[in-house]
mmCIF file of C-alpha atoms and ligand atoms in Angstrom:
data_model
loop_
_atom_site.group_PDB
_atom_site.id
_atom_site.type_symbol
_atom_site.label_atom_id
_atom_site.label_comp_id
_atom_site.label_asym_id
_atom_site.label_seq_id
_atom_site.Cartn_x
_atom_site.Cartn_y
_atom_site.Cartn_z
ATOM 1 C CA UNK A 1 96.779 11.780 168.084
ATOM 2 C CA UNK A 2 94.299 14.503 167.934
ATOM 3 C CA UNK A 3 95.144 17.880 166.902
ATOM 4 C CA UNK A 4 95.281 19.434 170.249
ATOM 5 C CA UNK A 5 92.459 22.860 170.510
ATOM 6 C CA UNK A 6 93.083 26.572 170.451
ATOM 7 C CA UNK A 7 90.981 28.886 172.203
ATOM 8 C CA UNK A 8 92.020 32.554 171.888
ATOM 9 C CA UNK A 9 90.247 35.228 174.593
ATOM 10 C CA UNK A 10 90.225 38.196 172.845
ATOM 11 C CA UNK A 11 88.984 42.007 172.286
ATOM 12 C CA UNK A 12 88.648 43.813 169.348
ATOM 13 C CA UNK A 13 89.488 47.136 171.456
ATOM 14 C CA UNK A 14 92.778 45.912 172.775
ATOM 15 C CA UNK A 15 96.440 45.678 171.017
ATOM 16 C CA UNK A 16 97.755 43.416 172.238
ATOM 17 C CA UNK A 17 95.594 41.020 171.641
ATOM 18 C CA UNK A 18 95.559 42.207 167.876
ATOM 19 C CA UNK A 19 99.175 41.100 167.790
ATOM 20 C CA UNK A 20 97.893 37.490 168.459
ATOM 21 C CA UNK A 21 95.020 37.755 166.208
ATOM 22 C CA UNK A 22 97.828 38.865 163.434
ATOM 23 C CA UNK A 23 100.270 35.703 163.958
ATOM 24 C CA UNK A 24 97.224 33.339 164.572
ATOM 25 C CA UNK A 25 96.313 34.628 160.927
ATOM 26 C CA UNK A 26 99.314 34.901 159.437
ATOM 27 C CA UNK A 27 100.189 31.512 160.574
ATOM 28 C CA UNK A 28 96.843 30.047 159.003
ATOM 29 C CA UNK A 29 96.049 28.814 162.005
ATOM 30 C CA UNK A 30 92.108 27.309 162.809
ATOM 31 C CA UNK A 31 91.385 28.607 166.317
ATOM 32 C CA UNK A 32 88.439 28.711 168.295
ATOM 33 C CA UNK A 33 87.688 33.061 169.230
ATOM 34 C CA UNK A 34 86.401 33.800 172.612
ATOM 35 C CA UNK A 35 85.616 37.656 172.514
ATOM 36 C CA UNK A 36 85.960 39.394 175.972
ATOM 37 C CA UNK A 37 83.756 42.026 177.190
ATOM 38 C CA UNK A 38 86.494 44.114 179.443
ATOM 39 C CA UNK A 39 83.815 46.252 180.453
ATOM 40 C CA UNK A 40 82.075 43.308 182.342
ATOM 41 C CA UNK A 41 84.071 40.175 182.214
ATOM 42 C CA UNK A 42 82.941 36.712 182.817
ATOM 43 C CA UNK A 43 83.138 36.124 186.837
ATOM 44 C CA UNK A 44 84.538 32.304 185.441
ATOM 45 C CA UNK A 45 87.427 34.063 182.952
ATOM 46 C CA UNK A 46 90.295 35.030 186.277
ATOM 47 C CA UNK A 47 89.755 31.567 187.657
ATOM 48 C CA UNK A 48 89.556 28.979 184.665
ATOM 49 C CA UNK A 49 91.360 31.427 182.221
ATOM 50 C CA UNK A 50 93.973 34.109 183.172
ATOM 51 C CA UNK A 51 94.401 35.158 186.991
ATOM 52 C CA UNK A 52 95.137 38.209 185.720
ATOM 53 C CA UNK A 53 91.827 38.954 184.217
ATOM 54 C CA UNK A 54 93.923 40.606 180.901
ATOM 55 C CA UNK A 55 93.313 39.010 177.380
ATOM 56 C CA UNK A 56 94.922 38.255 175.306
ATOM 57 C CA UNK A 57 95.111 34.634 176.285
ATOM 58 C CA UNK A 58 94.803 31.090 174.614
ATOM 59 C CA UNK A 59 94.344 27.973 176.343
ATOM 60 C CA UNK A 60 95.762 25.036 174.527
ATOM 61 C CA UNK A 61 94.594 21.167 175.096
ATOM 62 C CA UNK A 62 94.707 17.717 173.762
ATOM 63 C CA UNK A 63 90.406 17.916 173.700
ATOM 64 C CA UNK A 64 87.708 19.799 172.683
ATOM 65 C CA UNK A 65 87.326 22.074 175.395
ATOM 66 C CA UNK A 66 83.980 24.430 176.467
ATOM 67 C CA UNK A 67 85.876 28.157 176.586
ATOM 68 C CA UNK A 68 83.949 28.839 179.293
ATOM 69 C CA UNK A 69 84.703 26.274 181.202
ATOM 70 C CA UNK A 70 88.043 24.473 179.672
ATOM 71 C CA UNK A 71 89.850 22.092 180.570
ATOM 72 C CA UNK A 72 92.065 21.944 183.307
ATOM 73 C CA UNK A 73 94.670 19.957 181.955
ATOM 74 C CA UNK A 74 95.210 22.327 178.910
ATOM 75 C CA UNK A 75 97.623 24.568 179.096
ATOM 76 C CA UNK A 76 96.877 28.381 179.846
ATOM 77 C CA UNK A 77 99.281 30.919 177.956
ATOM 78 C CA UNK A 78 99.131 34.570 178.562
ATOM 79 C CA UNK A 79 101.577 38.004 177.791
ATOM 80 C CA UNK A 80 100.808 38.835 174.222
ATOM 81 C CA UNK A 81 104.421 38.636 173.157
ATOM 82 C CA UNK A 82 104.957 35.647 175.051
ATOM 83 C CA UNK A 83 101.873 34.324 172.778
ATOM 84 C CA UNK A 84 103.535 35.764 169.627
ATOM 85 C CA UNK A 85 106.455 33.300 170.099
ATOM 86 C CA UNK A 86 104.229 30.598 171.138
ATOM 87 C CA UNK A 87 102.215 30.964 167.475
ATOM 88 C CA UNK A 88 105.633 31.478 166.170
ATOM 89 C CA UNK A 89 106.980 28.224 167.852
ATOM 90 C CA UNK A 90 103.311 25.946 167.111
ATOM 91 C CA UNK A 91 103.605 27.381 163.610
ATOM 92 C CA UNK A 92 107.304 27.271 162.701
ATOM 93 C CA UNK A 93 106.466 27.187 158.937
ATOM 94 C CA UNK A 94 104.851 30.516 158.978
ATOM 95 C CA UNK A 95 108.188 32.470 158.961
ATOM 96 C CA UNK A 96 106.799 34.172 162.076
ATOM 97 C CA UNK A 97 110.337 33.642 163.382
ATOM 98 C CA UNK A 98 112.957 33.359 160.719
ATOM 99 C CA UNK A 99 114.899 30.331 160.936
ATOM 100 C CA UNK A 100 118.500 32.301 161.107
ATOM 101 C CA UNK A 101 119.596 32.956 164.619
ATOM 102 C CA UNK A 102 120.735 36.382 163.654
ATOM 103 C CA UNK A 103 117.310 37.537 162.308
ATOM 104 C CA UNK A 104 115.693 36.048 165.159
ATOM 105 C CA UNK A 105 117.573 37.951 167.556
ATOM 106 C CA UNK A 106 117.499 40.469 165.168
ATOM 107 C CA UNK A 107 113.193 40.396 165.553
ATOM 108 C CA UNK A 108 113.641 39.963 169.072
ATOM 109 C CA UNK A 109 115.615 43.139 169.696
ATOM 110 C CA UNK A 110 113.557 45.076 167.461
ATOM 111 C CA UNK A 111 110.054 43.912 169.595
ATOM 112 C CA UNK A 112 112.203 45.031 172.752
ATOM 113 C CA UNK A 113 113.200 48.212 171.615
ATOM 114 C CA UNK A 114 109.090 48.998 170.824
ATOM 115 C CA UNK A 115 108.401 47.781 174.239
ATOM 116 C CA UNK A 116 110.847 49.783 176.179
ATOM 117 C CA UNK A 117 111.615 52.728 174.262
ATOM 118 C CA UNK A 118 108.479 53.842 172.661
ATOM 119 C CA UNK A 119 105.377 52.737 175.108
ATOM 120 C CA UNK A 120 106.371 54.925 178.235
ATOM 121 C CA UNK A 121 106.770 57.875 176.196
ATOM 122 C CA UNK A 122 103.352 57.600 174.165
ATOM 123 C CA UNK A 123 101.767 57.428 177.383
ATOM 124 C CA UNK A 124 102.973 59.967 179.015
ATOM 125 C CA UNK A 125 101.833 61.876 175.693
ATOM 126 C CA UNK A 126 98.777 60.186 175.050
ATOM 127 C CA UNK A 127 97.166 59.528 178.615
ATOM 128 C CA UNK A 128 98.733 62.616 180.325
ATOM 129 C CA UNK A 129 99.144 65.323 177.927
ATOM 130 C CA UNK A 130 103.020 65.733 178.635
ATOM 131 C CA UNK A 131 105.168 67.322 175.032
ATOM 132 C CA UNK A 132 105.401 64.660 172.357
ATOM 133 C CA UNK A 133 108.874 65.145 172.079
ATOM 134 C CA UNK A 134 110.114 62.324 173.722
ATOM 135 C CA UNK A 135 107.696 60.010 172.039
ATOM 136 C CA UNK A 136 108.323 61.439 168.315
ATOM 137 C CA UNK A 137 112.466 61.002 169.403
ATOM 138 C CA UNK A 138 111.020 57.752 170.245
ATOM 139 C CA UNK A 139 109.344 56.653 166.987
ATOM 140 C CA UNK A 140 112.355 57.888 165.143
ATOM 141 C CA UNK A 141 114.956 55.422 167.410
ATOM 142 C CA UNK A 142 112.536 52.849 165.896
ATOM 143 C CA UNK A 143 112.532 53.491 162.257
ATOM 144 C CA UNK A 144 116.396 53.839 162.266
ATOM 145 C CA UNK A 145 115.950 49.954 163.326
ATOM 146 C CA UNK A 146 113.887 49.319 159.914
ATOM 147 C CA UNK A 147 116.062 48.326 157.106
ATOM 148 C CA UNK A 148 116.572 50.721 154.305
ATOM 149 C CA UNK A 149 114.969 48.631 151.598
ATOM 150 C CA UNK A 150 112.862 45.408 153.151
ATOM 151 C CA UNK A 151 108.859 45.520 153.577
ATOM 152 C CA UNK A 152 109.325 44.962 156.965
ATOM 153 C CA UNK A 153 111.130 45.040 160.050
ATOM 154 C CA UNK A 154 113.478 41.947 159.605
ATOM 155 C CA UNK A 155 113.522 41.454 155.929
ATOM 156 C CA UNK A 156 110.742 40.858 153.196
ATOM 157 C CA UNK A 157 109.161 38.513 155.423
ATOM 158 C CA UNK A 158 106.745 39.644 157.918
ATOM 159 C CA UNK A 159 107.301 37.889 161.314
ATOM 160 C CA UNK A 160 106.526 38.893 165.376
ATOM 161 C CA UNK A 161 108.543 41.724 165.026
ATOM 162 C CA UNK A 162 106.149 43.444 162.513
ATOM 163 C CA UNK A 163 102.578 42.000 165.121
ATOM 164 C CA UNK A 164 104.112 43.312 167.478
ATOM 165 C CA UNK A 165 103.810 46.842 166.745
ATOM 166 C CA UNK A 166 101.183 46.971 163.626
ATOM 167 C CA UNK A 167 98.827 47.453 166.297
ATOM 168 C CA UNK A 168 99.839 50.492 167.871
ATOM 169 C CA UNK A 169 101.439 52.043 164.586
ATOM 170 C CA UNK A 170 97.458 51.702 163.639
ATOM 171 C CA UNK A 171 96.491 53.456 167.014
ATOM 172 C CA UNK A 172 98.892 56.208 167.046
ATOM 173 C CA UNK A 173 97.884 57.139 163.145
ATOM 174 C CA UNK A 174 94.307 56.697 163.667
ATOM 175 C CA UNK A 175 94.275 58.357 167.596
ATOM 176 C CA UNK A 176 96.620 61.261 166.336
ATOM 177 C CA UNK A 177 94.683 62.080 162.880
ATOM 178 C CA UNK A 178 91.792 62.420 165.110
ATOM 179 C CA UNK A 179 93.152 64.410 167.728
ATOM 180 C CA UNK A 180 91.932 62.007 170.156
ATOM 181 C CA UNK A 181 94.618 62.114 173.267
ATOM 182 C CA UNK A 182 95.215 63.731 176.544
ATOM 183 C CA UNK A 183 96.560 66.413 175.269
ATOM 184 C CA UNK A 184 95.849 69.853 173.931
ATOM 185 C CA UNK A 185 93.504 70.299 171.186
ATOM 186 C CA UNK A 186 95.612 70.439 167.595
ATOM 187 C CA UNK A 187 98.626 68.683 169.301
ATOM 188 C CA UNK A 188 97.075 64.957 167.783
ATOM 189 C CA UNK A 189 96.858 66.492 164.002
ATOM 190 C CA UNK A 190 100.356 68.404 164.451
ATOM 191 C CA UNK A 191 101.980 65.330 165.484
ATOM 192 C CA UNK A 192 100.326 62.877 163.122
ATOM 193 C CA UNK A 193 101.552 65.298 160.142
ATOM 194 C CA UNK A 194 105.073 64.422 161.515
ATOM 195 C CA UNK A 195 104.905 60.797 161.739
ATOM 196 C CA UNK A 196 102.921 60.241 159.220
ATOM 197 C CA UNK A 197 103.407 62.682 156.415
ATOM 198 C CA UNK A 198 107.157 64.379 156.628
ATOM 199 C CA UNK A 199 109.928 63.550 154.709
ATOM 200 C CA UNK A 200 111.716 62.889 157.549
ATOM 201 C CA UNK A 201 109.677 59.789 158.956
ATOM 202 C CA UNK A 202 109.647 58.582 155.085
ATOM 203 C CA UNK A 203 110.752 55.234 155.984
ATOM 204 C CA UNK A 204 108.126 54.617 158.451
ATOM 205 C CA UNK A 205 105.863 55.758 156.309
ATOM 206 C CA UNK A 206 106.640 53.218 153.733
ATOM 207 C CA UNK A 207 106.847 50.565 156.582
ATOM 208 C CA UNK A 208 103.215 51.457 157.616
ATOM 209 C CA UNK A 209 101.762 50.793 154.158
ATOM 210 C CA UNK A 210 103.364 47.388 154.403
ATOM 211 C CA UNK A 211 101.812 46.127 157.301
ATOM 212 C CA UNK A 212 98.549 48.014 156.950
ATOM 213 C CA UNK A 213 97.865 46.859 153.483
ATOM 214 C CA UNK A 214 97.826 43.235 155.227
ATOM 215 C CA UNK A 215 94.939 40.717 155.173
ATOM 216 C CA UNK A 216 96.278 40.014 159.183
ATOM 217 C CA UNK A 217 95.801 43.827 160.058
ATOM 218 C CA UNK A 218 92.760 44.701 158.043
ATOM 219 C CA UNK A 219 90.985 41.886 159.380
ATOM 220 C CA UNK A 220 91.440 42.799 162.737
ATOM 221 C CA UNK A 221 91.528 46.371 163.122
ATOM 222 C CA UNK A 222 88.199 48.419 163.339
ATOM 223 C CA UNK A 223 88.910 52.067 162.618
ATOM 224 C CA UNK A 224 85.748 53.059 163.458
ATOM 225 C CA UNK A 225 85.355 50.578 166.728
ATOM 226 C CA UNK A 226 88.184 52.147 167.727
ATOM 227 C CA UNK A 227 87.720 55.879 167.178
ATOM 228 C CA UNK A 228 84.397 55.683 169.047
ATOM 229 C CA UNK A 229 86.116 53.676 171.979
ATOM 230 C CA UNK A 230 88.702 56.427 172.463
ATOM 231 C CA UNK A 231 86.126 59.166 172.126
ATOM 232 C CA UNK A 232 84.799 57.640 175.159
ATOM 233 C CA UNK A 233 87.479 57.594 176.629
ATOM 234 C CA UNK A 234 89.641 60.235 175.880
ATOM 235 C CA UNK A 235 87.198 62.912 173.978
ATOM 236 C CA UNK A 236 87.632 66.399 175.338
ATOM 237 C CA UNK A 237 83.889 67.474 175.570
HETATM 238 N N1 GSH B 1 101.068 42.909 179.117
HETATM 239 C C1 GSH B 1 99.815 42.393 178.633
HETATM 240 C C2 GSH B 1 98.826 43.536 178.566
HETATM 241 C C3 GSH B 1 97.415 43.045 178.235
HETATM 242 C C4 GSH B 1 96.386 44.109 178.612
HETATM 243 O O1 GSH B 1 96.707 45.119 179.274
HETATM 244 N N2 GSH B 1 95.143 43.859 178.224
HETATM 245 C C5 GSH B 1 94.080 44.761 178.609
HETATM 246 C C6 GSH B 1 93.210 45.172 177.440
HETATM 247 S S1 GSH B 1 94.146 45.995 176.187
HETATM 248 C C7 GSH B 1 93.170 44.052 179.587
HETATM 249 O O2 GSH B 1 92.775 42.936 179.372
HETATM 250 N N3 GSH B 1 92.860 44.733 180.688
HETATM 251 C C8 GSH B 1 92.017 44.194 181.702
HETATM 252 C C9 GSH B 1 90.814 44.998 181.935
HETATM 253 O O3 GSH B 1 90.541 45.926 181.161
HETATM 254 O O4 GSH B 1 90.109 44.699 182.887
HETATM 255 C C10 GSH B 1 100.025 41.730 177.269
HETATM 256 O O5 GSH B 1 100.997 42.109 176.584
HETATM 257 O O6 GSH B 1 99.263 40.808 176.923
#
């Protein structure tokens, strides 16, 4: 049987689909990269692609498919952390998902803990210029979730739990160092020095040189892309 095709719709600008591009590479995996212009997308990517005209998404079939025009009996997968289990599940040798149940929950509850506790808070920071406060209480719920001694969030072995949020724990450093946000000048600087340099967020600290000294992260994350994206779009001048 043939080795069924990955294509993976993608955009260097967006996180989450830099947590696919992560597993895809941790996991070794040979896919086929479609990249995404969100500024003017493909009239054909809603309909043969993702109705929801978001990447990231992969479309997964038994042939050789055209990404612009794919197949229609190959599957369509979207949600980037629904994809992160899907790598996780096509790849189980990666160690993208442990193979305890414990850990796995373990990665799971750490992945829903980013997604619920820290996200509204950053963007109410971030995007609206309301205290960072809640957001640095936030960040701090999460690193009492990191073990005291493992590289990363569920051991020494980096799984979904650690794509998941590499890609913003790049943002927020980069963003913050550069005062690039919503909210008044100095606050990005002040805040970064507390994430990112105080004793107190230590352990984060550590945890960020972990995943940002991967292969998977350098390879997909453009500081500079990404600096002169936000300038556009959140520069004060
Ligand atoms: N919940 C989605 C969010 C994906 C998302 O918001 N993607 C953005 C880019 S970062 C997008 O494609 N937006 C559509 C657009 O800009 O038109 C996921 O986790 O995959």
């Amino acid at each position: 049987m043939a080795t069924p095709d990955i294509i993976f719709y993608t955009a260097k600008v967006c996180p989450y689909a830099q947590r696919v591009e992560i597993a895809f590479q941790e996991a070794k995996a040979d896919v086929t990269r479609y990249p995404i212009d969100l500024l003017n997308k493909p009239e054909w990517y809603a309909p043969r692609v993702n109705p929801a005209s978001k990447v990231p998404a992969v479309v997964y079939g038994s042939t050789k498919s055209d990404p612009e025009n794919p197949s229609p009996e190959s599957a369509r997968v979207t949600e980037s952390l629904v994809l992160l289990e899907f790598v996780a599940d096509l790849y189980p040798d990666s160690g993208l998902l442990p193979k305890d149940p414990v850990e796995r929950a373990r990665a799971r509850f750490f992945i829903d803990a980013v997604s619920t506790k820290v996200f509204p808070p950053f963007i109410a920071f971030s995007f609206r210029g309301e205290s960072p406060d809640a957001f640095i209480a936030a960040v701090a719920e999460i690193q009492e979730l990191l073990p005291p001694a493992a590289q990363f969030a569920v051991g020494d072995h980096f799984t979904i739990a650690d794509a998941a949020l590499a890609p913003f724990l790049g943002r927020w450093e980069l963003l913050l160092r550069n005062d690039l946000g919503k909210f008044e000048e100095g606050t990005g600087p002040r805040v970064y020095k507390e994430l990112f340099q105080s004793e107190r967020f230590a352990r984060l600290q550590k945890y960020y040189a972990s995943i940002s000294s991967r292969e998977s992260f350098k390879n997909s994350f453009d500081p500079e892309y990404l600096v002169a994206m936000a300038k556009k779009r959140l520069g004060r001048q």
